[in-house]
C-alpha positions as semicolon CSV with decimal commas, in nm:
position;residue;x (nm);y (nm);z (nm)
1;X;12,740;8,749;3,729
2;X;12,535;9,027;3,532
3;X;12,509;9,006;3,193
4;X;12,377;9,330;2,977
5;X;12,335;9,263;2,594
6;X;12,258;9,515;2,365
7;X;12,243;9,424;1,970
8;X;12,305;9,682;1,678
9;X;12,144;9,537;1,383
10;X;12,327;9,698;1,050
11;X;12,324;9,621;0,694
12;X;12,214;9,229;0,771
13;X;12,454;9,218;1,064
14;X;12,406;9,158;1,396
15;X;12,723;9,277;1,667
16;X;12,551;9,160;2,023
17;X;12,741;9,357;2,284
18;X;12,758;9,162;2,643
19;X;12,859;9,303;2,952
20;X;13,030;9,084;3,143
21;X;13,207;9,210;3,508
22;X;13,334;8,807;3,583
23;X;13,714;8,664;3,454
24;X;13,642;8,375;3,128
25;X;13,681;8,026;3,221
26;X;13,795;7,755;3,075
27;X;13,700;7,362;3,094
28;X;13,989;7,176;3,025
29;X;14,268;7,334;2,831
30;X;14,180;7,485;2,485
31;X;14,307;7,718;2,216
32;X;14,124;7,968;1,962
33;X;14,195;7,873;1,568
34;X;14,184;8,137;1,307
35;X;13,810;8,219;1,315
36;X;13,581;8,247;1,615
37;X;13,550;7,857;1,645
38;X;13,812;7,683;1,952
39;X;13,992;7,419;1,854
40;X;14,111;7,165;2,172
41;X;14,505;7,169;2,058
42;X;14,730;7,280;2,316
43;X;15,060;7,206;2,400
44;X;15,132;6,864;2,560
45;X;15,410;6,956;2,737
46;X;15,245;7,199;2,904
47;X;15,100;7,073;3,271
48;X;14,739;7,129;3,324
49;X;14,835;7,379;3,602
50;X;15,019;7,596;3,349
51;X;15,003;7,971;3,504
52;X;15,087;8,298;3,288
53;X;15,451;8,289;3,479
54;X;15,523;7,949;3,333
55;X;15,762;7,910;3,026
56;X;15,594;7,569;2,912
57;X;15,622;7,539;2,531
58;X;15,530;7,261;2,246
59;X;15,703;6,938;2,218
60;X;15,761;7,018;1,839
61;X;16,094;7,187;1,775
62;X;16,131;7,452;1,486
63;X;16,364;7,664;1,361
64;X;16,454;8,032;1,345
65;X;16,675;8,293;1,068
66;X;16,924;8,467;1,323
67;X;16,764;8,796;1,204
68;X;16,464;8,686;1,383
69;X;16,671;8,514;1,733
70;X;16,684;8,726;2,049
71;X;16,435;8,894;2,257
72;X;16,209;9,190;2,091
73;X;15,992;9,481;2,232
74;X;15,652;9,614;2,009
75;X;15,675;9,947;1,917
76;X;15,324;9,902;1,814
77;X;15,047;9,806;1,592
78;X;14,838;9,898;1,274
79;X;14,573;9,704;1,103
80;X;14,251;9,746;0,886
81;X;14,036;9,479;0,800
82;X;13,715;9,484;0,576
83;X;13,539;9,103;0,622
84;X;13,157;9,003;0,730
85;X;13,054;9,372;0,669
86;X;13,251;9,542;0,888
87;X;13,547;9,763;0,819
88;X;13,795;9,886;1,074
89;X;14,140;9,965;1,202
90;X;14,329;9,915;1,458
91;X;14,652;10,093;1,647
92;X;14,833;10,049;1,977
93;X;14,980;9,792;2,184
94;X;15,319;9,913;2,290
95;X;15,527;9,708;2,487
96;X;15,450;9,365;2,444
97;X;15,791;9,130;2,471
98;X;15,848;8,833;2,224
99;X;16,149;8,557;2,275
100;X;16,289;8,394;1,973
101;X;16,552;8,076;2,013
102;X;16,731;7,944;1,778
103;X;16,594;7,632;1,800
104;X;16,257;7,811;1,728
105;X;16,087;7,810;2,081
106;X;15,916;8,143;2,091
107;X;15,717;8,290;2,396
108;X;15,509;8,581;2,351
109;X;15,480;8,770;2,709
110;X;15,204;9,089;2,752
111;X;15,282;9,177;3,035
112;X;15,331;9,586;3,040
113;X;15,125;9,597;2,706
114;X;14,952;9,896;2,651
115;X;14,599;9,928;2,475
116;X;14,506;9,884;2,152
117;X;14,240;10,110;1,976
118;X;13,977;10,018;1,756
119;X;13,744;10,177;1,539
120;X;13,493;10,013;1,265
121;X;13,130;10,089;1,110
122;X;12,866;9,777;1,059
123;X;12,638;9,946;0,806
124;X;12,578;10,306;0,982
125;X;12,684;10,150;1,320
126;X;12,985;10,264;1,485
127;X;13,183;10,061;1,677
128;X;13,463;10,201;1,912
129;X;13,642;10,079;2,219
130;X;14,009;9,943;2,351
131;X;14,146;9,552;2,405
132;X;14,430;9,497;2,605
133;X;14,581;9,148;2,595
134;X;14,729;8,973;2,953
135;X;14,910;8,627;3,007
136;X;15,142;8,443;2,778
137;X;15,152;8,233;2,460
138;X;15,401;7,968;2,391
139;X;15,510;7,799;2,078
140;X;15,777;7,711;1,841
141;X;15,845;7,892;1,509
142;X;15,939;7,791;1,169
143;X;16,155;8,043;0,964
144;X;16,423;7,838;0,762
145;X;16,780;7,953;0,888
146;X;16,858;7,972;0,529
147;X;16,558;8,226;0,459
148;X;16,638;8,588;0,342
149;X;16,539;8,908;0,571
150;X;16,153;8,874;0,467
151;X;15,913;8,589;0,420
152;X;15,689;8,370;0,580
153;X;15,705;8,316;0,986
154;X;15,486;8,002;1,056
155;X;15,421;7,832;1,381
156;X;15,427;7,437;1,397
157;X;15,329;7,204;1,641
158;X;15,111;7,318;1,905
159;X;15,107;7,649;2,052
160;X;14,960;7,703;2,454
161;X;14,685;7,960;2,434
162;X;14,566;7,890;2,757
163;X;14,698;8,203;3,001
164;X;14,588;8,457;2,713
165;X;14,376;8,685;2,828
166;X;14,184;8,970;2,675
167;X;14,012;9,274;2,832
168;X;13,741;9,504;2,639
169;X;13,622;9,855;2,713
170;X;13,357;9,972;2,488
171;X;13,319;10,325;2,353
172;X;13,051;10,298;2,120
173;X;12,766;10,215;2,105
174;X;12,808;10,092;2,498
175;X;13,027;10,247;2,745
176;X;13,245;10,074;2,986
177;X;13,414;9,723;3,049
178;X;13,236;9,432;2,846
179;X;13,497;9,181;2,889
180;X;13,729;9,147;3,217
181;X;14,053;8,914;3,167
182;X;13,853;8,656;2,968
183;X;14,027;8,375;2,868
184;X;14,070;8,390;2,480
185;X;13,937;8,049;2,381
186;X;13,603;8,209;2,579
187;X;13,637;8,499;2,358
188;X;13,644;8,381;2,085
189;X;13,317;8,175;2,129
190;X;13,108;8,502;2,332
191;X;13,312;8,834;2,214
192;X;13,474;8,825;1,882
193;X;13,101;8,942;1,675
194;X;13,059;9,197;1,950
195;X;13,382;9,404;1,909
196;X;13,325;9,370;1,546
197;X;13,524;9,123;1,512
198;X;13,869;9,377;1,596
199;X;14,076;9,201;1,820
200;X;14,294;8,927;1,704
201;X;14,214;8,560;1,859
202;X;14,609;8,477;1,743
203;X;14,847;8,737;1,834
204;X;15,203;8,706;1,717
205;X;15,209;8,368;1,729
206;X;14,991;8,267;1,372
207;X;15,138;8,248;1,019
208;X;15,250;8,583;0,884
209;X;15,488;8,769;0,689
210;X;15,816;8,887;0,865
211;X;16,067;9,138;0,761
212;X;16,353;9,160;0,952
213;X;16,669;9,427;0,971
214;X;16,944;9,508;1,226
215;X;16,723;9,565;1,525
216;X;16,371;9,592;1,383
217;X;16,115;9,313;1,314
218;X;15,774;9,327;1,170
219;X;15,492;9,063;1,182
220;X;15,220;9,136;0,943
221;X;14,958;8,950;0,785
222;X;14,968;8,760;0,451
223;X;14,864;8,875;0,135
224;X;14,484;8,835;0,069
225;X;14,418;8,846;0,480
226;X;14,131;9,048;0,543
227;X;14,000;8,966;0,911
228;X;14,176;9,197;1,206
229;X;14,534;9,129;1,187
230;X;14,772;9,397;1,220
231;X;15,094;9,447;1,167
232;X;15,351;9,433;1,493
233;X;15,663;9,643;1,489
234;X;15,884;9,563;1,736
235;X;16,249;9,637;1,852
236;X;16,489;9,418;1,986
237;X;16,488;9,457;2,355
């Protein structure tokens, strides 16, 4: 494997950029938190041999509004975030497919996803390039049956982060693929500071606010949030 890093030093920040042309591995079965730290929770009904076909989910059962039940298609996705000194946005990925039971059990598939953008400045750095997400994500859901058409869509129990993938194409200040289908627990320890912190170690499946109507769903992050989460529009499928 041949690894290329470049560093842009801005403002008291440093955004290493690796070039990396081999898939992430993974030792054992882990699962990025929140930040760029990976946490070791995983589903334990999941097999170790889970593949991204699999439909394994978490042992913990939830609970879903019927606004939010059925199966959903993204539309897209828009985010800014401002944290660590670097500000950003980010737009794209179409096409993603999200299941919601009743019973809470909700599998994010992104397969046929289509690219997300970003764009953000570290000081007088510029930072461009695309992510595209790959695999599945499997967990269980809490939104009270009883809840209205907005308010707060939480995950409980474990959720399996372990077929995510992520791949990274640089614009600026590097051209070309940095990241191949690494796994997004590796990400999130070698790649998050070196896209500037733009893509999202918790798609879909991390606390957020939900508004649902008829046939349209957003996921969107809380009030206050100010690391790279976007909001998801999707429609139902």
């Amino acid at each position: 494997m041949r690894i290329t890093r470049i560093a842009v030093v801005a403002a008291g920040l440093t955004v290493g950029l690796t070039a990396c042309t081999s898939n992430g591995s993974l030792t054992g079965s882990t699962a990025p938190s929140a930040s760029t730290s990976v946490s070791t929770s995983v589903s334990t009904s999941a097999s170790a041999g889970t593949s991204a076909g699999a439909s394994a989910g978490p042992s913990v059962a939830g609970v879903a509004n019927p606004c939010v039940v059925g199966t959903w298609k993204s539309t897209g996705m828009n985010g800014t975030f401002d944290a660590n000194g670097v500000r950003g946005t980010t737009n794209g990925g179409v096409g993603l497919s999200l299941t919601v039971a009743a019973s809470g059990a909700t599998v994010v598939d992104f397969t046929g996803m289509q690219p997300v953008s970003f764009s953000a400045t570290a000081g007088t750095s510029e930072i461009k390039g695309q992510f595209l997400y790959g695999g599945k994500v499997a967990g269980s859901v809490a939104v009270p049956a009883t809840a209205t058409t907005t308010g707060v869509w939480k995950p409980i129990g474990a959720t399996d982060w372990r077929t995510l993938t992520v791949t990274v194409d640089m614009i600026s200040p590097v051209s070309g693929r940095v990241f191949d289908h690494m796994k997004i627990a590796d990400f999130a320890t070698a790649g998050g500071s070196q896209t500037g912190g733009s893509v999202d170690l918790q798609p879909i499946l991390r606390e957020a606010a939900y508004e649902c109507s008829g046939n349209s769903l957003k996921l969107g992050p809380p009030p206050g949030t100010t690391s790279a989460v976007g909001t998801w529009v999707l429609q139902r499928a």
